[in-house]
Amino acid sequence: MKKLALVGCLAVLACSRQQPVAQQDLHYTVGPAWQAGGKWFYPREDFAWQGTGLAVREPAQAEGHLTADGEVWHAASMTGSHQTLQLPAVVRVTNLDNGRQIVIRLNDRGPNDPGRMIGLTPRAADLLGVGKEPARVQVVEDEMASRQFAEVLPGGPMLQISAAPLEKVQQTALGNAPVDRQGLTVLADNTTQETPAPGKVVLADLPATVMQGAPVSSMLWVETMDFTSRLAAMRQAAAQGASVRPVFLGHSTMWAVRYGPFTTISEADAALKRALATGLTGSHIVVE
């Protein structure tokens, strides 16, 4: 009996031990090209990005999983994933189906489905009203808050430039006050709930708030890669019964071929699959 009791106590002690928590290693990243669902994605730096598409709930992950930018993933955090934007980035997400709007921090790569534009943690998805089925959303990046990451986080291009050797280096004490930009707070050292290693930079959680707007009726389209030649785009559109629209990128104009409209997500998914199968690797779903 004593032996059995000892074994039972050891088992209880083993179960009561806390599992090791992953150490946060927050950094700014763009990352290499990656492939999923038969499509290549090419991450790029764009501080004023906006677009429309489909949002989904992120699959369940173990607490403590590290995201692409080195944050510790939590199901209750106001964060999400994006296929190509630099990380981290702050975006406003509007559910066009119900008018709800939230602000989240993108910190991971995904979704893996090429027909889905953005992934949301369970908490963010609940507040936005996204259940098992995808939701039609508009995503607008917060340029000021997103640029701040490049200025203050390890790995950021602006931080690398500022660290370049100079003939004379002057040091200025900034104090311990947090830096706040558009509701985003960057905390250093031990000023957060999770205690980082000395000298590490951590980010405060974004507030779990919802703004309510009016629903917007919309249709689904499949848009191909952008063409530099309008004539080439028109030839592609004529061969496929599609339309052409201009895309303004900085001071240049590109041309996109658009198929649709489609009333259901399944129809748009089928059209996207066909486009990818024919070699139009830049194809994606948009909502208008």
One Martini backbone bead per residue (centre of mass of N, CA, C, O) as a GRO file, in nm:
protein
  288
    1MET     BB    1   0.057   0.062  -0.021
    2LYS     BB    2   0.297   0.260   0.001
    3LYS     BB    3   0.385   0.224  -0.293
    4LEU     BB    4   0.123   0.324  -0.422
    5ALA     BB    5   0.121   0.605  -0.289
    6LEU     BB    6   0.390   0.700  -0.410
    7VAL     BB    7   0.306   0.678  -0.706
    8GLY     BB    8   0.067   0.876  -0.685
    9CYS     BB    9   0.232   1.127  -0.599
   10LEU     BB   10   0.414   1.138  -0.847
   11ALA     BB   11   0.186   1.175  -1.053
   12VAL     BB   12   0.080   1.443  -0.940
   13LEU     BB   13   0.344   1.600  -0.971
   14ALA     BB   14   0.371   1.566  -1.278
   15CYS     BB   15   0.096   1.705  -1.353
   16SER     BB   16   0.164   1.985  -1.194
   17ARG     BB   17   0.359   2.050  -1.393
   18GLN     BB   18   0.473   2.283  -1.591
   19GLN     BB   19   0.489   2.373  -1.899
   20PRO     BB   20   0.692   2.490  -2.116
   21VAL     BB   21   0.753   2.814  -2.226
   22ALA     BB   22   0.783   2.998  -2.480
   23GLN     BB   23   1.015   3.220  -2.602
   24GLN     BB   24   1.016   3.526  -2.684
   25ASP     BB   25   1.106   3.666  -3.036
   26LEU     BB   26   1.074   3.960  -3.125
   27HIS     BB   27   1.026   4.058  -3.478
   28TYR     BB   28   1.100   4.177  -3.784
   29THR     BB   29   0.924   4.061  -4.092
   30VAL     BB   30   0.896   3.910  -4.419
   31GLY     BB   31   1.021   3.685  -4.581
   32PRO     BB   32   0.983   3.419  -4.769
   33ALA     BB   33   0.877   3.230  -4.992
   34TRP     BB   34   0.562   3.042  -5.016
   35GLN     BB   35   0.370   2.729  -5.000
   36ALA     BB   36   0.010   2.671  -5.075
   37GLY     BB   37  -0.231   2.513  -5.244
   38GLY     BB   38  -0.062   2.562  -5.523
   39LYS     BB   39   0.071   2.838  -5.406
   40TRP     BB   40   0.252   3.131  -5.429
   41PHE     BB   41   0.411   3.343  -5.185
   42TYR     BB   42   0.509   3.708  -5.166
   43PRO     BB   43   0.650   3.879  -4.950
   44ARG     BB   44   0.591   4.229  -4.843
   45GLU     BB   45   0.638   4.573  -4.822
   46ASP     BB   46   0.331   4.739  -4.688
   47PHE     BB   47   0.193   5.024  -4.516
   48ALA     BB   48  -0.085   5.070  -4.728
   49TRP     BB   49  -0.269   4.830  -4.720
   50GLN     BB   50  -0.551   4.694  -4.919
   51GLY     BB   51  -0.848   4.470  -4.900
   52THR     BB   52  -1.031   4.185  -5.024
   53GLY     BB   53  -1.208   3.893  -4.873
   54LEU     BB   54  -1.140   3.602  -4.678
   55ALA     BB   55  -1.227   3.495  -4.353
   56VAL     BB   56  -1.077   3.296  -4.083
   57ARG     BB   57  -1.030   3.064  -3.860
   58GLU     BB   58  -0.796   2.958  -3.673
   59PRO     BB   59  -0.642   2.697  -3.590
   60ALA     BB   60  -0.575   2.505  -3.346
   61GLN     BB   61  -0.336   2.576  -3.088
   62ALA     BB   62  -0.084   2.571  -2.891
   63GLU     BB   63   0.006   2.710  -2.626
   64GLY     BB   64   0.314   2.882  -2.722
   65HIS     BB   65   0.319   2.936  -3.000
   66LEU     BB   66   0.517   3.057  -3.254
   67THR     BB   67   0.531   3.306  -3.453
   68ALA     BB   68   0.680   3.461  -3.721
   69ASP     BB   69   0.759   3.716  -3.508
   70GLY     BB   70   0.787   3.572  -3.205
   71GLU     BB   71   0.522   3.527  -3.081
   72VAL     BB   72   0.283   3.434  -2.851
   73TRP     BB   73   0.023   3.231  -2.887
   74HIS     BB   74  -0.329   3.331  -2.848
   75ALA     BB   75  -0.668   3.281  -2.852
   76ALA     BB   76  -0.730   3.579  -2.695
   77SER     BB   77  -0.605   3.739  -2.910
   78MET     BB   78  -0.562   4.031  -3.130
   79THR     BB   79  -0.498   3.831  -3.392
   80GLY     BB   80  -0.317   3.730  -3.704
   81SER     BB   81  -0.309   3.629  -4.052
   82HIS     BB   82  -0.083   3.657  -4.342
   83GLN     BB   83   0.059   3.600  -4.660
   84THR     BB   84   0.245   3.898  -4.725
   85LEU     BB   85   0.282   4.076  -4.498
   86GLN     BB   86   0.441   4.233  -4.286
   87LEU     BB   87   0.597   4.161  -3.962
   88PRO     BB   88   0.420   4.340  -3.799
   89ALA     BB   89   0.062   4.441  -3.824
   90VAL     BB   90  -0.195   4.686  -3.850
   91VAL     BB   91  -0.554   4.617  -3.869
   92ARG     BB   92  -0.868   4.669  -4.025
   93VAL     BB   93  -1.166   4.472  -3.977
   94THR     BB   94  -1.446   4.409  -4.200
   95ASN     BB   95  -1.765   4.283  -4.186
   96LEU     BB   96  -1.981   4.282  -4.455
   97ASP     BB   97  -2.224   4.107  -4.339
   98ASN     BB   98  -2.248   4.285  -4.032
   99GLY     BB   99  -2.041   4.551  -3.976
  100ARG     BB  100  -1.808   4.466  -3.824
  101GLN     BB  101  -1.522   4.600  -3.622
  102ILE     BB  102  -1.163   4.550  -3.604
  103VAL     BB  103  -0.842   4.534  -3.428
  104ILE     BB  104  -0.529   4.397  -3.539
  105ARG     BB  105  -0.243   4.179  -3.521
  106LEU     BB  106  -0.013   4.079  -3.740
  107ASN     BB  107   0.201   3.759  -3.679
  108ASP     BB  108   0.137   3.558  -3.928
  109ARG     BB  109   0.119   3.289  -4.142
  110GLY     BB  110  -0.159   3.311  -4.359
  111PRO     BB  111  -0.347   3.113  -4.498
  112ASN     BB  112  -0.323   2.805  -4.677
  113ASP     BB  113  -0.558   2.901  -4.830
  114PRO     BB  114  -0.576   3.075  -5.132
  115GLY     BB  115  -0.897   3.172  -5.072
  116ARG     BB  116  -0.765   3.307  -4.811
  117MET     BB  117  -0.657   3.609  -4.654
  118ILE     BB  118  -0.746   3.577  -4.339
  119GLY     BB  119  -0.659   3.515  -3.999
  120LEU     BB  120  -0.824   3.426  -3.682
  121THR     BB  121  -0.865   3.425  -3.379
  122PRO     BB  122  -1.110   3.324  -3.179
  123ARG     BB  123  -1.159   3.604  -3.053
  124ALA     BB  124  -1.172   3.772  -3.315
  125ALA     BB  125  -1.391   3.602  -3.455
  126ASP     BB  126  -1.615   3.644  -3.250
  127LEU     BB  127  -1.631   3.958  -3.271
  128LEU     BB  128  -1.679   3.943  -3.598
  129GLY     BB  129  -1.863   3.681  -3.670
  130VAL     BB  130  -1.679   3.416  -3.712
  131GLY     BB  131  -1.713   3.098  -3.800
  132LYS     BB  132  -1.692   2.822  -3.992
  133GLU     BB  133  -1.737   3.026  -4.203
  134PRO     BB  134  -1.658   3.243  -4.417
  135ALA     BB  135  -1.581   3.594  -4.449
  136ARG     BB  136  -1.653   3.903  -4.569
  137VAL     BB  137  -1.377   4.134  -4.618
  138GLN     BB  138  -1.211   4.426  -4.497
  139VAL     BB  139  -0.866   4.549  -4.530
  140VAL     BB  140  -0.685   4.797  -4.326
  141GLU     BB  141  -0.400   4.959  -4.286
  142ASP     BB  142  -0.192   5.091  -4.033
  143GLU     BB  143   0.061   5.288  -4.110
  144MET     BB  144   0.179   5.407  -3.848
  145ALA     BB  145   0.190   5.147  -3.675
  146SER     BB  146   0.353   4.972  -3.881
  147ARG     BB  147   0.607   5.155  -3.901
  148GLN     BB  148   0.697   5.130  -3.606
  149PHE     BB  149   0.815   4.847  -3.620
  150ALA     BB  150   1.057   4.925  -3.812
  151GLU     BB  151   1.180   5.124  -3.588
  152VAL     BB  152   1.190   4.916  -3.308
  153LEU     BB  153   1.249   4.642  -3.422
  154PRO     BB  154   1.408   4.374  -3.470
  155GLY     BB  155   1.496   4.376  -3.823
  156GLY     BB  156   1.445   4.652  -3.904
  157PRO     BB  157   1.528   4.877  -4.146
  158MET     BB  158   1.544   5.137  -3.965
  159LEU     BB  159   1.728   5.012  -3.748
  160GLN     BB  160   1.966   4.945  -3.936
  161ILE     BB  161   2.024   5.235  -4.024
  162SER     BB  162   2.066   5.357  -3.733
  163ALA     BB  163   2.316   5.139  -3.680
  164ALA     BB  164   2.506   5.277  -3.844
  165PRO     BB  165   2.805   5.395  -3.880
  166LEU     BB  166   2.956   5.682  -3.731
  167GLU     BB  167   3.162   5.936  -3.651
  168LYS     BB  168   2.929   6.026  -3.446
  169VAL     BB  169   2.792   5.927  -3.131
  170GLN     BB  170   2.475   5.975  -2.987
  171GLN     BB  171   2.318   5.969  -2.665
  172THR     BB  172   1.974   5.906  -2.567
  173ALA     BB  173   1.748   5.931  -2.319
  174LEU     BB  174   1.411   5.783  -2.308
  175GLY     BB  175   1.329   5.609  -2.096
  176ASN     BB  176   1.023   5.417  -1.970
  177ALA     BB  177   0.823   5.505  -2.170
  178PRO     BB  178   0.581   5.441  -2.358
  179VAL     BB  179   0.484   5.383  -2.696
  180ASP     BB  180   0.224   5.562  -2.875
  181ARG     BB  181   0.023   5.436  -3.168
  182GLN     BB  182  -0.286   5.412  -3.242
  183GLY     BB  183  -0.320   5.214  -2.975
  184LEU     BB  184  -0.013   5.138  -2.972
  185THR     BB  185   0.201   4.951  -2.750
  186VAL     BB  186   0.542   4.977  -2.656
  187LEU     BB  187   0.730   4.756  -2.460
  188ALA     BB  188   0.988   4.735  -2.215
  189ASP     BB  189   1.103   4.481  -2.059
  190ASN     BB  190   0.903   4.477  -1.741
  191THR     BB  191   0.595   4.602  -1.873
  192THR     BB  192   0.455   4.313  -1.859
  193GLN     BB  193   0.298   4.026  -1.793
  194GLU     BB  194   0.521   3.914  -1.959
  195THR     BB  195   0.843   3.817  -1.882
  196PRO     BB  196   1.112   3.925  -2.023
  197ALA     BB  197   1.402   3.957  -2.123
  198PRO     BB  198   1.644   4.155  -2.100
  199GLY     BB  199   1.589   4.388  -2.372
  200LYS     BB  200   1.323   4.314  -2.460
  201VAL     BB  201   1.054   4.329  -2.690
  202VAL     BB  202   0.712   4.416  -2.641
  203LEU     BB  203   0.356   4.371  -2.681
  204ALA     BB  204   0.065   4.496  -2.642
  205ASP     BB  205  -0.248   4.438  -2.616
  206LEU     BB  206  -0.519   4.460  -2.791
  207PRO     BB  207  -0.825   4.564  -2.784
  208ALA     BB  208  -1.152   4.412  -2.734
  209THR     BB  209  -1.311   4.570  -2.988
  210VAL     BB  210  -1.632   4.694  -3.124
  211MET     BB  211  -1.766   4.803  -3.430
  212GLN     BB  212  -2.079   4.926  -3.564
  213GLY     BB  213  -2.212   4.870  -3.876
  214ALA     BB  214  -2.307   4.831  -4.198
  215PRO     BB  215  -2.400   4.627  -4.415
  216VAL     BB  216  -2.262   4.478  -4.726
  217SER     BB  217  -2.320   4.425  -5.037
  218SER     BB  218  -2.183   4.140  -5.228
  219MET     BB  219  -1.933   4.009  -5.447
  220LEU     BB  220  -1.757   3.758  -5.620
  221TRP     BB  221  -1.408   3.733  -5.722
  222VAL     BB  222  -1.155   3.659  -5.972
  223GLU     BB  223  -0.813   3.750  -5.960
  224THR     BB  224  -0.543   3.809  -6.134
  225MET     BB  225  -0.271   3.889  -6.236
  226ASP     BB  226  -0.080   4.153  -6.317
  227PHE     BB  227  -0.061   4.376  -6.592
  228THR     BB  228   0.138   4.592  -6.788
  229SER     BB  229  -0.062   4.527  -7.024
  230ARG     BB  230  -0.364   4.599  -7.152
  231LEU     BB  231  -0.368   4.413  -7.400
  232ALA     BB  232  -0.303   4.149  -7.252
  233ALA     BB  233  -0.548   4.161  -7.065
  234MET     BB  234  -0.767   4.163  -7.292
  235ARG     BB  235  -0.693   3.890  -7.412
  236GLN     BB  236  -0.744   3.723  -7.160
  237ALA     BB  237  -1.040   3.810  -7.117
  238ALA     BB  238  -1.157   3.722  -7.395
  239ALA     BB  239  -1.084   3.412  -7.359
  240GLN     BB  240  -1.261   3.407  -7.057
  241GLY     BB  241  -1.494   3.615  -7.004
  242ALA     BB  242  -1.371   3.884  -6.893
  243SER     BB  243  -1.235   4.154  -6.710
  244VAL     BB  244  -1.095   4.490  -6.684
  245ARG     BB  245  -0.867   4.650  -6.446
  246PRO     BB  246  -0.721   4.892  -6.271
  247VAL     BB  247  -0.395   4.919  -6.096
  248PHE     BB  248  -0.260   5.118  -5.837
  249LEU     BB  249   0.108   5.153  -5.806
  250GLY     BB  250   0.169   5.432  -5.724
  251HIS     BB  251   0.297   5.547  -6.042
  252SER     BB  252   0.163   5.287  -6.144
  253THR     BB  253  -0.004   5.073  -6.393
  254MET     BB  254  -0.215   4.803  -6.372
  255TRP     BB  255  -0.366   4.486  -6.493
  256ALA     BB  256  -0.673   4.322  -6.429
  257VAL     BB  257  -0.828   4.005  -6.422
  258ARG     BB  258  -1.186   3.939  -6.405
  259TYR     BB  259  -1.398   3.702  -6.248
  260GLY     BB  260  -1.750   3.724  -6.294
  261PRO     BB  261  -1.977   3.688  -6.073
  262PHE     BB  262  -2.021   3.543  -5.740
  263THR     BB  263  -2.249   3.424  -5.491
  264THR     BB  264  -2.057   3.195  -5.395
  265ILE     BB  265  -1.787   3.045  -5.248
  266SER     BB  266  -1.781   2.782  -5.415
  267GLU     BB  267  -1.764   2.922  -5.691
  268ALA     BB  268  -1.502   3.079  -5.637
  269ASP     BB  269  -1.326   2.835  -5.572
  270ALA     BB  270  -1.353   2.698  -5.849
  271ALA     BB  271  -1.233   2.935  -6.014
  272LEU     BB  272  -0.960   2.943  -5.870
  273LYS     BB  273  -0.873   2.655  -5.938
  274ARG     BB  274  -0.869   2.695  -6.244
  275ALA     BB  275  -0.663   2.926  -6.256
  276LEU     BB  276  -0.427   2.775  -6.121
  277ALA     BB  277  -0.424   2.533  -6.328
  278THR     BB  278  -0.344   2.746  -6.577
  279GLY     BB  279  -0.105   2.941  -6.428
  280LEU     BB  280  -0.252   3.165  -6.240
  281THR     BB  281  -0.078   3.229  -5.954
  282GLY     BB  282  -0.215   3.528  -5.871
  283SER     BB  283  -0.475   3.431  -5.780
  284HIS     BB  284  -0.782   3.573  -5.630
  285ILE     BB  285  -1.011   3.676  -5.387
  286VAL     BB  286  -1.278   3.913  -5.418
  287VAL     BB  287  -1.472   4.196  -5.278
  288GLU     BB  288  -1.780   4.394  -5.421
   0.00000   0.00000   0.00000
